[in-house]
PDB file of C-alpha atoms in Angstrom:
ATOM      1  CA  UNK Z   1       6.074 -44.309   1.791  1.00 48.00           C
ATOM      2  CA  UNK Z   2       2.267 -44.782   1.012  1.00 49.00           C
ATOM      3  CA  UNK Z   3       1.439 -43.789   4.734  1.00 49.00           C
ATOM      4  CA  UNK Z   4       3.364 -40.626   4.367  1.00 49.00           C
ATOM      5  CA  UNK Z   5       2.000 -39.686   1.698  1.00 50.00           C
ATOM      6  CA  UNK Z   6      -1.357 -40.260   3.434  1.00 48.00           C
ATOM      7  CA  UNK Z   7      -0.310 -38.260   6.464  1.00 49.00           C
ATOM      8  CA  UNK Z   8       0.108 -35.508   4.123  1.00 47.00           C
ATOM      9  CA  UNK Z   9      -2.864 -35.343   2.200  1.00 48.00           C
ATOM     10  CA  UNK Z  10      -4.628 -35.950   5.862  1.00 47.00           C
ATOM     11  CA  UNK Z  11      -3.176 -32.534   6.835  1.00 47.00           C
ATOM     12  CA  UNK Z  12      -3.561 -30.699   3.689  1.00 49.00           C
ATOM     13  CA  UNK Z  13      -7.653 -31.189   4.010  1.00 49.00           C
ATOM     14  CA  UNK Z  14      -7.062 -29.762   6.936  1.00 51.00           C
ATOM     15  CA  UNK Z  15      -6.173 -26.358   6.226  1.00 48.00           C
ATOM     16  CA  UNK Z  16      -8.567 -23.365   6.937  1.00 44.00           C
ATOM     17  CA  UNK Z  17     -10.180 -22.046   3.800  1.00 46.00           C
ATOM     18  CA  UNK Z  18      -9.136 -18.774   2.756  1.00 44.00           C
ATOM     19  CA  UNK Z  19     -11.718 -15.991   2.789  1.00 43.00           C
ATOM     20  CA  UNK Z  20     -13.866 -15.206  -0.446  1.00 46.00           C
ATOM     21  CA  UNK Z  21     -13.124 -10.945  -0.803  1.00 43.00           C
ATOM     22  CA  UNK Z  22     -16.134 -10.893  -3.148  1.00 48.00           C
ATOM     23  CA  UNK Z  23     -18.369 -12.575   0.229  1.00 56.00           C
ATOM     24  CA  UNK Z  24     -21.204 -10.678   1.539  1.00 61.00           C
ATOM     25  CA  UNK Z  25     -20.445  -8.579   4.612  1.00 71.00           C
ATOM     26  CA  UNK Z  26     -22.773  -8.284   7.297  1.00 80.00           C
ATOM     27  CA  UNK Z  27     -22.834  -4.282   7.435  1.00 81.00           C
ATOM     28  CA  UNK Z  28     -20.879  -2.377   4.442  1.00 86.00           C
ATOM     29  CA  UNK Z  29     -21.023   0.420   2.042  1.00 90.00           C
ATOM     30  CA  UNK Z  30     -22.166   0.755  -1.512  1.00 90.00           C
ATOM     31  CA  UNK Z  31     -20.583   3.869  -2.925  1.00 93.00           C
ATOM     32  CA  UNK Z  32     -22.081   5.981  -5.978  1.00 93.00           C
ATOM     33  CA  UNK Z  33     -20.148   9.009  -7.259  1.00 94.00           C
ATOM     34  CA  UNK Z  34     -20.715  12.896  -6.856  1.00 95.00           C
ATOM     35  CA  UNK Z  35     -19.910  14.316 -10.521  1.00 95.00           C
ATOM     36  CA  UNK Z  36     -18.909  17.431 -10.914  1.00 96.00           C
ATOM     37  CA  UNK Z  37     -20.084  18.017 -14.262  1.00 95.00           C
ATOM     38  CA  UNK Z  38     -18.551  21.843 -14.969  1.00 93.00           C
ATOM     39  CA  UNK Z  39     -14.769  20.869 -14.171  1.00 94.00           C
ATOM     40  CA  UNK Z  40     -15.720  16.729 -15.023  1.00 93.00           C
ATOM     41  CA  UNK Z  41     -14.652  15.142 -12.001  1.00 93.00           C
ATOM     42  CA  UNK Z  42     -15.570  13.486  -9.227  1.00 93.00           C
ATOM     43  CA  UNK Z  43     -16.005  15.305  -6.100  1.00 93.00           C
ATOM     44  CA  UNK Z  44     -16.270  12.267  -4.216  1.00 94.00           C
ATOM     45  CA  UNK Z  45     -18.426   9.379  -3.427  1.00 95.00           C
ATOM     46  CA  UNK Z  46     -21.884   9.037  -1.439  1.00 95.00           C
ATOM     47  CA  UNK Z  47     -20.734   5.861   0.624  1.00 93.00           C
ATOM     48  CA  UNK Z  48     -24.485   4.280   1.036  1.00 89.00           C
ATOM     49  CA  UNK Z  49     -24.546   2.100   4.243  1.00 86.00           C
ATOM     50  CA  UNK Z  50     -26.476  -1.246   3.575  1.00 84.00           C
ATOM     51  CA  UNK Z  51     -27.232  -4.398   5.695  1.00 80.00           C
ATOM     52  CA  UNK Z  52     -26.926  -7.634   4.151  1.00 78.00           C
ATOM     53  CA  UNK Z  53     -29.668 -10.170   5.230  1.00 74.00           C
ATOM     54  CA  UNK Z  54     -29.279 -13.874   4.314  1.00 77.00           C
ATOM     55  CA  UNK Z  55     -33.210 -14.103   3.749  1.00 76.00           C
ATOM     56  CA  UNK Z  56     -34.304 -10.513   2.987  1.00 72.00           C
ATOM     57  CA  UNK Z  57     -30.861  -8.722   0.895  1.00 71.00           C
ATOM     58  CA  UNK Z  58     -29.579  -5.879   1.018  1.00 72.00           C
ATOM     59  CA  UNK Z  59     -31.053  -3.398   3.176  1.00 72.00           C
ATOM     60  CA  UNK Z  60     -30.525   0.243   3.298  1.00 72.00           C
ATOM     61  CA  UNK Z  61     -29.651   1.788   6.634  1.00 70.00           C
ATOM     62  CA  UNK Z  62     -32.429   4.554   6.337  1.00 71.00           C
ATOM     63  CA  UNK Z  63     -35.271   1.369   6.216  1.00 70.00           C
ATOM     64  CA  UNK Z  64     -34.021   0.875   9.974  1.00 65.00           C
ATOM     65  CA  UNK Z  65     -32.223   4.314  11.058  1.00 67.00           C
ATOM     66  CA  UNK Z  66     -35.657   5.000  13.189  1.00 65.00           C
ATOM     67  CA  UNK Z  67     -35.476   2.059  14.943  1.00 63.00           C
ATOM     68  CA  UNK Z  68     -31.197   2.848  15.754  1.00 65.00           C
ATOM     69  CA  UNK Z  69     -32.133   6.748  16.425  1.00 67.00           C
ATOM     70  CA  UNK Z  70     -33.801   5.080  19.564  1.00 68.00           C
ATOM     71  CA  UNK Z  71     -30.930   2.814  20.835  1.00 70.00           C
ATOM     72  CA  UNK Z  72     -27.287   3.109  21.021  1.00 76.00           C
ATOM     73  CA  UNK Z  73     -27.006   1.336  17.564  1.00 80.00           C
ATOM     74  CA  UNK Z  74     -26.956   4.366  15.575  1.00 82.00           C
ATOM     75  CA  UNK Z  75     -23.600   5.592  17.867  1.00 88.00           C
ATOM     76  CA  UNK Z  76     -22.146   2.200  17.486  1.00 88.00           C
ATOM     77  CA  UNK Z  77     -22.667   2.221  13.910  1.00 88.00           C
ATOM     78  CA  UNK Z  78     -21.460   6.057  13.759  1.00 91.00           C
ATOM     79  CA  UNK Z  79     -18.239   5.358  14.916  1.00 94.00           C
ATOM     80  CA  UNK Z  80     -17.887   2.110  12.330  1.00 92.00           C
ATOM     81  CA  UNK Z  81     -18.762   4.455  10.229  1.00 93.00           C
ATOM     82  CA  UNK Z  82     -15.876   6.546  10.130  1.00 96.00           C
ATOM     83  CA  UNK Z  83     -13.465   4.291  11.172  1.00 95.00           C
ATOM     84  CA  UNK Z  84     -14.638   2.529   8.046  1.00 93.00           C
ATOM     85  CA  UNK Z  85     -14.211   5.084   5.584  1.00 94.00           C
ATOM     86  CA  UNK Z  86     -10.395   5.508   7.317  1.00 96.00           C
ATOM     87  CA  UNK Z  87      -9.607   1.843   6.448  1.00 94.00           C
ATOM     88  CA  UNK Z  88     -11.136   2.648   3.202  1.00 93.00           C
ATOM     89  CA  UNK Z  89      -8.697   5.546   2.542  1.00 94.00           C
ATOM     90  CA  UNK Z  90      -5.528   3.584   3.988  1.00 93.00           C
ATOM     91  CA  UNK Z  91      -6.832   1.010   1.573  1.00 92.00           C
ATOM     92  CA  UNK Z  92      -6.753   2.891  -1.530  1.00 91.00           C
ATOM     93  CA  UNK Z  93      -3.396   4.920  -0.935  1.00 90.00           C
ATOM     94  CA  UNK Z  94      -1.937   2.033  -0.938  1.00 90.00           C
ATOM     95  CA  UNK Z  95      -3.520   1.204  -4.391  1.00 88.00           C
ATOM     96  CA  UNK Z  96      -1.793   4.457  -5.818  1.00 87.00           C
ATOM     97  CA  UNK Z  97      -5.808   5.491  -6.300  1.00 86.00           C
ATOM     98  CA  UNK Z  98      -6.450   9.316  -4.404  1.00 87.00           C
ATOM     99  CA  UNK Z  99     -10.081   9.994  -3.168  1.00 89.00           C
ATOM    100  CA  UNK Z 100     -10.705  13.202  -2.726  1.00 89.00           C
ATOM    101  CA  UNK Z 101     -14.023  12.478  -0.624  1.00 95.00           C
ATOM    102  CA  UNK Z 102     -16.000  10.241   1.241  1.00 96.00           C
ATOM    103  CA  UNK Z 103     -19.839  11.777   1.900  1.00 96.00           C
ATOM    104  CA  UNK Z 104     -21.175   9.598   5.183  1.00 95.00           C
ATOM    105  CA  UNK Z 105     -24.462  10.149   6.793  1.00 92.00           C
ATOM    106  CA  UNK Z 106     -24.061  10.097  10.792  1.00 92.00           C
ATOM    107  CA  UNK Z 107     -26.989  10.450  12.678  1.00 89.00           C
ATOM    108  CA  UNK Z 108     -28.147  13.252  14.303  1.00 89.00           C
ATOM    109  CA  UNK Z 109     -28.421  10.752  17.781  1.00 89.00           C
ATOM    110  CA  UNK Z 110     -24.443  10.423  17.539  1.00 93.00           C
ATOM    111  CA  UNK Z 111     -23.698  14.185  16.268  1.00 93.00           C
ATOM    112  CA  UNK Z 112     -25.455  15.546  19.126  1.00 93.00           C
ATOM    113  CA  UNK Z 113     -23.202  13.764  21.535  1.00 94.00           C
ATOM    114  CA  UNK Z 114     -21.134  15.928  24.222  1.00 95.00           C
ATOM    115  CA  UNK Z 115     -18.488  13.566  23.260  1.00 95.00           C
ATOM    116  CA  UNK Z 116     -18.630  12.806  19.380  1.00 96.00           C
ATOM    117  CA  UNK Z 117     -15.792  15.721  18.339  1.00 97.00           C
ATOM    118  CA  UNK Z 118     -13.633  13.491  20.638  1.00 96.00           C
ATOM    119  CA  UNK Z 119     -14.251  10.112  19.463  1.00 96.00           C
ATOM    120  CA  UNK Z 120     -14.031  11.656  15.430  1.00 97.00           C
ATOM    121  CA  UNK Z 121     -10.812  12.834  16.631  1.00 96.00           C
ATOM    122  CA  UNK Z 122      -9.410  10.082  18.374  1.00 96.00           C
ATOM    123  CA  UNK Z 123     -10.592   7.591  15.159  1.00 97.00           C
ATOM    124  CA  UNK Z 124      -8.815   9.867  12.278  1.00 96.00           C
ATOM    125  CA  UNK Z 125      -5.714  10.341  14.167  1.00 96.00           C
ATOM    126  CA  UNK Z 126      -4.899   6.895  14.736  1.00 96.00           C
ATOM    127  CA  UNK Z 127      -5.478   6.725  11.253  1.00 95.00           C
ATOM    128  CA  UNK Z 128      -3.758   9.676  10.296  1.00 95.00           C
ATOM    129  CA  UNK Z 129      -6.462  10.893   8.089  1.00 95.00           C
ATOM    130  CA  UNK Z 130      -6.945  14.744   7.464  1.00 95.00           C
ATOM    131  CA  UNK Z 131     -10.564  16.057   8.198  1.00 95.00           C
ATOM    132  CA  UNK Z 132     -10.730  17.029   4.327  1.00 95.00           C
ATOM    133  CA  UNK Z 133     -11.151  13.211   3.454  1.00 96.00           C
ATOM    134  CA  UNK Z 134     -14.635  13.561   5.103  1.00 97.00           C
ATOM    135  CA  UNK Z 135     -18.102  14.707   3.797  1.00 96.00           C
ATOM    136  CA  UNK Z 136     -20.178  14.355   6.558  1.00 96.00           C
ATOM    137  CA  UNK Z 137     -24.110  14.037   6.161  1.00 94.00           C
ATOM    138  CA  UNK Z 138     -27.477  14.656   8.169  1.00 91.00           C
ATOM    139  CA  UNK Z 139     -30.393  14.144   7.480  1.00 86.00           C
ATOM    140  CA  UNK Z 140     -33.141  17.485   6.917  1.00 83.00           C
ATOM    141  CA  UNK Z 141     -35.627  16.558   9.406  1.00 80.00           C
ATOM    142  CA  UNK Z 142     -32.708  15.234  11.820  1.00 82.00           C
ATOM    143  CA  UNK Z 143     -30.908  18.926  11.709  1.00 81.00           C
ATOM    144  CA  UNK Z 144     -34.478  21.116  11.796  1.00 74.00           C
ATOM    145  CA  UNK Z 145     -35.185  19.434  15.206  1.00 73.00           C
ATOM    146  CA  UNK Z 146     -31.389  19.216  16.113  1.00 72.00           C
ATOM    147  CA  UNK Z 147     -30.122  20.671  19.431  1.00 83.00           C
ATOM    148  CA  UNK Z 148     -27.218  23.279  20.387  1.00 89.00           C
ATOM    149  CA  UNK Z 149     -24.748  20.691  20.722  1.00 93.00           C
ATOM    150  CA  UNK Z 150     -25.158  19.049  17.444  1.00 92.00           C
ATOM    151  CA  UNK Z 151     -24.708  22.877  15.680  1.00 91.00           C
ATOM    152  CA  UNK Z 152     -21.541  23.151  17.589  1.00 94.00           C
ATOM    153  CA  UNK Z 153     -19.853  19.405  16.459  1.00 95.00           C
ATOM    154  CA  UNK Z 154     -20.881  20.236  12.666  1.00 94.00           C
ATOM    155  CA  UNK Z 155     -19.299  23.961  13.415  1.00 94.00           C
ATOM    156  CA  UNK Z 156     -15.814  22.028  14.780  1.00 96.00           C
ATOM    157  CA  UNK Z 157     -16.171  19.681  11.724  1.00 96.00           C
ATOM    158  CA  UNK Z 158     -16.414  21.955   8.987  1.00 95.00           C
ATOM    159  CA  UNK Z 159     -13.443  24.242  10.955  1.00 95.00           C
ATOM    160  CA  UNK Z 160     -11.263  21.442  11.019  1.00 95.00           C
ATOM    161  CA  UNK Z 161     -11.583  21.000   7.440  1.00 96.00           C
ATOM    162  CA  UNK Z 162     -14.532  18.378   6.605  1.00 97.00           C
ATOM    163  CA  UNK Z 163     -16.995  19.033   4.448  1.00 96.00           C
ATOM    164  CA  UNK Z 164     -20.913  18.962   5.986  1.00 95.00           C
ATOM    165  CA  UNK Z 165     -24.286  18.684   3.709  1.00 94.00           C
ATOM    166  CA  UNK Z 166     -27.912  18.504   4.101  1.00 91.00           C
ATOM    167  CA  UNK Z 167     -29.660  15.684   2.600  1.00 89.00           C
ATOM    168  CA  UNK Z 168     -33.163  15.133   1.279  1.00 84.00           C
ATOM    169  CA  UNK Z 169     -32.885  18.986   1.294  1.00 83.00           C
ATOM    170  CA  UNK Z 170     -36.935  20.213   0.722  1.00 72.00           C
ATOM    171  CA  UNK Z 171     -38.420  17.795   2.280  1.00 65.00           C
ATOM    172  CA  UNK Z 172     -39.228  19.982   5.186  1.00 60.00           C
ATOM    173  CA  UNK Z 173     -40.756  23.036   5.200  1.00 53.00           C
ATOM    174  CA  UNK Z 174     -38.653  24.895   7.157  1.00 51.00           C
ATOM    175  CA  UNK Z 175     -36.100  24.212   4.950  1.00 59.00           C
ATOM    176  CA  UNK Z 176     -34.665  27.646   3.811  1.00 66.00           C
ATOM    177  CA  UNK Z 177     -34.845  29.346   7.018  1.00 66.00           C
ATOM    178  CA  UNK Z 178     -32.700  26.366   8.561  1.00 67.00           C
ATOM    179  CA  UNK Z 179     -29.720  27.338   5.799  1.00 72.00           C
ATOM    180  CA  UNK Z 180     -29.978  31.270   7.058  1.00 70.00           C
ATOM    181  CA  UNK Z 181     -29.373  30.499  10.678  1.00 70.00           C
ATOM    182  CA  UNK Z 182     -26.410  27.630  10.067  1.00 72.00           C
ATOM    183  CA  UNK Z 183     -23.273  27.532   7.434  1.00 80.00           C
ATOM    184  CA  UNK Z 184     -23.097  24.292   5.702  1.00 89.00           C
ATOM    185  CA  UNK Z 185     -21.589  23.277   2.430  1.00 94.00           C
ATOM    186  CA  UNK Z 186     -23.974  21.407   0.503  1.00 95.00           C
ATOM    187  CA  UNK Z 187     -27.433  20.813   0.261  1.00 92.00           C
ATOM    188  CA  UNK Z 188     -28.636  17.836  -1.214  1.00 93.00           C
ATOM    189  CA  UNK Z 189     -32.016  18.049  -3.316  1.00 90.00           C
ATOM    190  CA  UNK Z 190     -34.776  15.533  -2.304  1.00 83.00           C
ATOM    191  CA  UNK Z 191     -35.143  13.234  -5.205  1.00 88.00           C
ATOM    192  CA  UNK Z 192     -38.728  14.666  -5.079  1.00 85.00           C
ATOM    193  CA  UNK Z 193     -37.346  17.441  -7.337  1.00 87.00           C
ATOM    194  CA  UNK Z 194     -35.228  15.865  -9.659  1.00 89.00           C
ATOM    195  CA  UNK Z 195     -37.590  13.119 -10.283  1.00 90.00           C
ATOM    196  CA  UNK Z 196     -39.865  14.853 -12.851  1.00 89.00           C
ATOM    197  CA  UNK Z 197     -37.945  17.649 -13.333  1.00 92.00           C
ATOM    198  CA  UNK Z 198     -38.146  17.555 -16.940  1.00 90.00           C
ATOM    199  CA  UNK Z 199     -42.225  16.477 -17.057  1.00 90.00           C
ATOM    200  CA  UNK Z 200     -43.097  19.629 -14.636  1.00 91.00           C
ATOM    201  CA  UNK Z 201     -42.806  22.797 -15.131  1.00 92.00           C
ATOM    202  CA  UNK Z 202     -43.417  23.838 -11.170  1.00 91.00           C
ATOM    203  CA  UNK Z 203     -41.185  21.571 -10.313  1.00 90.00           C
ATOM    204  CA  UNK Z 204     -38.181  23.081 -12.435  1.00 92.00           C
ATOM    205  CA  UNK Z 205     -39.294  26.588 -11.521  1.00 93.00           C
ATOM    206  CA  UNK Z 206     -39.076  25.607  -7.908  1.00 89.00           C
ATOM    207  CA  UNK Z 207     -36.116  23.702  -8.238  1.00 92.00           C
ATOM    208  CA  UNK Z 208     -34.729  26.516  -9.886  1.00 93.00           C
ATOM    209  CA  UNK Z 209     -35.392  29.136  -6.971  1.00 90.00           C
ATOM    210  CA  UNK Z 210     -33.673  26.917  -4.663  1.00 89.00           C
ATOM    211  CA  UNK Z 211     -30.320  26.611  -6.678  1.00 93.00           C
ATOM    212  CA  UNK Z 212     -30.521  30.778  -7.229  1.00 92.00           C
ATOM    213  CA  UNK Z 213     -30.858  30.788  -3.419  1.00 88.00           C
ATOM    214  CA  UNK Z 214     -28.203  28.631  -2.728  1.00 89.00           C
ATOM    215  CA  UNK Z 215     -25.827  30.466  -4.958  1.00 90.00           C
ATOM    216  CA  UNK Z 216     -26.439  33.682  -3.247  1.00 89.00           C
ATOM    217  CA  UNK Z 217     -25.807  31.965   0.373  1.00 88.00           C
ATOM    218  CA  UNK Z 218     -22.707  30.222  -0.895  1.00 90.00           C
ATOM    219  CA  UNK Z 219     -23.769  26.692  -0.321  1.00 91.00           C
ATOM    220  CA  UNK Z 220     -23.307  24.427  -3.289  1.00 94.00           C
ATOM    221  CA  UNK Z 221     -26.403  22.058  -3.982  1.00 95.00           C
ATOM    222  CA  UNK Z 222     -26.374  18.884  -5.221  1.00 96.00           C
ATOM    223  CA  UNK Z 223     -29.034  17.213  -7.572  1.00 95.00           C
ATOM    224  CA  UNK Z 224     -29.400  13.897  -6.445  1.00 93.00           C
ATOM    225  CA  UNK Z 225     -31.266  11.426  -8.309  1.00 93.00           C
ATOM    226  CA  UNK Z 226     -30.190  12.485 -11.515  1.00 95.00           C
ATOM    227  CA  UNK Z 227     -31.074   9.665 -14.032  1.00 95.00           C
ATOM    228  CA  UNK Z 228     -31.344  10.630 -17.633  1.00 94.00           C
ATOM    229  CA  UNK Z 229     -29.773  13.092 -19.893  1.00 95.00           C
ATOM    230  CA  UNK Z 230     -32.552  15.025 -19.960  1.00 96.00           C
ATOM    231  CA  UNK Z 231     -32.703  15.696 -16.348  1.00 95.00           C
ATOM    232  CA  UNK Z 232     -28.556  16.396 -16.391  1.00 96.00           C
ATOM    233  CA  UNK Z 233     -28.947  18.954 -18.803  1.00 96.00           C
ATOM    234  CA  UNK Z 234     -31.830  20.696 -16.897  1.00 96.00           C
ATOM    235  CA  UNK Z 235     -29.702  20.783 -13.603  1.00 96.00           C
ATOM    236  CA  UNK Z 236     -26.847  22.164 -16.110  1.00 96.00           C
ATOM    237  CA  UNK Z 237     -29.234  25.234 -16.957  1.00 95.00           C
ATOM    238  CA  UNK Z 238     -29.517  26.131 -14.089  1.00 95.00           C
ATOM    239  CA  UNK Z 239     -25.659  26.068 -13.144  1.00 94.00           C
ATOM    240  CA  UNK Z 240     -25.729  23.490 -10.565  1.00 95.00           C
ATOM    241  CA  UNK Z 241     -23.135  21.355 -11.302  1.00 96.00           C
ATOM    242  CA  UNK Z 242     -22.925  18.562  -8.478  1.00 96.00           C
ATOM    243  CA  UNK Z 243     -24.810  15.352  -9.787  1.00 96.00           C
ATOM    244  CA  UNK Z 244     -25.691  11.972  -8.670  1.00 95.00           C
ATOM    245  CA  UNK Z 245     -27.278   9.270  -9.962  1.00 94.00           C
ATOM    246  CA  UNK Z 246     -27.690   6.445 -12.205  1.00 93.00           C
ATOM    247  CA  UNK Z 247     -26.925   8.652 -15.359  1.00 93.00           C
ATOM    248  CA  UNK Z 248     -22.884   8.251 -13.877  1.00 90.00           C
ATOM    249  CA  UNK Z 249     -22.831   5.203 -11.562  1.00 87.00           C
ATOM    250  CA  UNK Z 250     -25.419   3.091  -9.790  1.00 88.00           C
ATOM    251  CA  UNK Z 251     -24.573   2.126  -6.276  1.00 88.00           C
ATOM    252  CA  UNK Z 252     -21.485  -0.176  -6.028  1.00 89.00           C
ATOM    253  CA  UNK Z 253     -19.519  -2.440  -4.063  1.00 86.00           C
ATOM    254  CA  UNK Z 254     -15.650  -0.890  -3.401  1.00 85.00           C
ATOM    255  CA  UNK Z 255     -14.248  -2.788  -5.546  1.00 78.00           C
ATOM    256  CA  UNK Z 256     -16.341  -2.126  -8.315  1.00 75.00           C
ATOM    257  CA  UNK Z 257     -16.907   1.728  -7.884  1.00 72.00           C
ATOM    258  CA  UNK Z 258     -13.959   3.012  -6.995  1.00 74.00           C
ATOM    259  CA  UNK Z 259     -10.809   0.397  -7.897  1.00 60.00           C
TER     260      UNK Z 259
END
């Protein structure tokens, strides 16, 4: 009896240990929410792609995106990318909770690929998730110097029902004439703007211009970096509408921003 009873304590010590949920993963997403301040709800969420580092932290994809841009890593991580945000969706559904919107930014390495309408395809059918789900991203300076073939993917993107947007918008200078020669949804204003919005006058009357701009084009901006009430009300004057920042969520984990 007293060896048995060994035996099984020998084999319960055994047994794998299960998986921590909260444990750091290698490569995921920390998602901060798009407020839509004039109907007050979210549009969707900014899903933030961050490396975790055992000796450095967390580190945010656009530290290293130069480095990928060269290799095949930024195509690699393009497709994870979506594929991602599908398992994300399937995830959620079956949580009874109803996102409206993931925003990704894809690099302008894998957009421009002959291919990349394909492999989008191929990822949300086997999911069976509808373009709409998707708010794909690139990068200003990526999209200025961005070639015939990447125009055409974000054309078949937004046809099919996704949603495309600019980011770090004013950064470069050829900013406006890039939203006169191609459709896109959003544009989302470089932090630069928002920052001391409410400290400088220039920067508000600027700021300003480009909403007005926008408006009349038909493309919907998006104040990013919006931290204080101050600055939220500003943005609200001017009747752009689309926030993100601290002043609604900080950058979270899944489980934390969106559950």
């Amino acid at each position: 009896m007293a060896e048995a009873k060994a035996t099984k304590k020998e084999t319960k010590t055994r047994r794998p240990r299960k998986k921590n949920p909260q444990a750091l993963r290698p490569i995921e997403y920390l998602f901060s929410q798009i407020y839509d301040v004039n109907s007050n709800n979210i549009l969707g969420y900014d899903a933030e792609l961050v490396i975790n580092d055992k000796k450095l932290g967390a580190i945010p994809y656009d530290r290293v995106a130069s480095v990928a841009s060269r290799s095949n890593l930024a195509v690699r991580l393009g497709k994870w990318q979506i594929e991602e945000v599908c398992e994300l969706i399937k995830r959620q559904n079956s949580y009874g909770k109803h996102i409206h919107r993931i925003f990704i930014t894809l690099s302008a390495k894998f957009l421009s690929k002959a291919d990349f309408y394909e492999q989008f395809l191929k990822i949300v059918d086997k999911y069976e998730i509808p373009h709409k789900r998707f708010g794909i991203q690139i990068n200003e300076a990526e999209l200025v110097a961005g070639n015939t073939q990447l125009y055409d993917n974000i054309m078949k993107l937004r046809e099919g029902g996704a949603k495309v947007a600019i980011t770090d918008f004013g950064a470069e200078s050829t900013s406006l004439r890039q939203l006169s020669t191609m459709t896109v949804d959003y544009v989302k204003l470089n932090t630069s703007f928002t920052a001391d919005i409410a400290e400088n006058e220039r920067t508000e009357n600027i700021t300003e211009g480009i909403v007005d701009l926008c408006g009349k084009l038909g493309v919907m901006v998006i104040a990013d970096g919006i931290d204080t009430k101050e600055q939220l009300n500003i943005m609200k004057r001017m009747r752009c509408f689309l926030v993100e920042g601290k002043y609604f969520s900080s950058p979270e984990r899944e489980n934390s921003a969106i559950i």
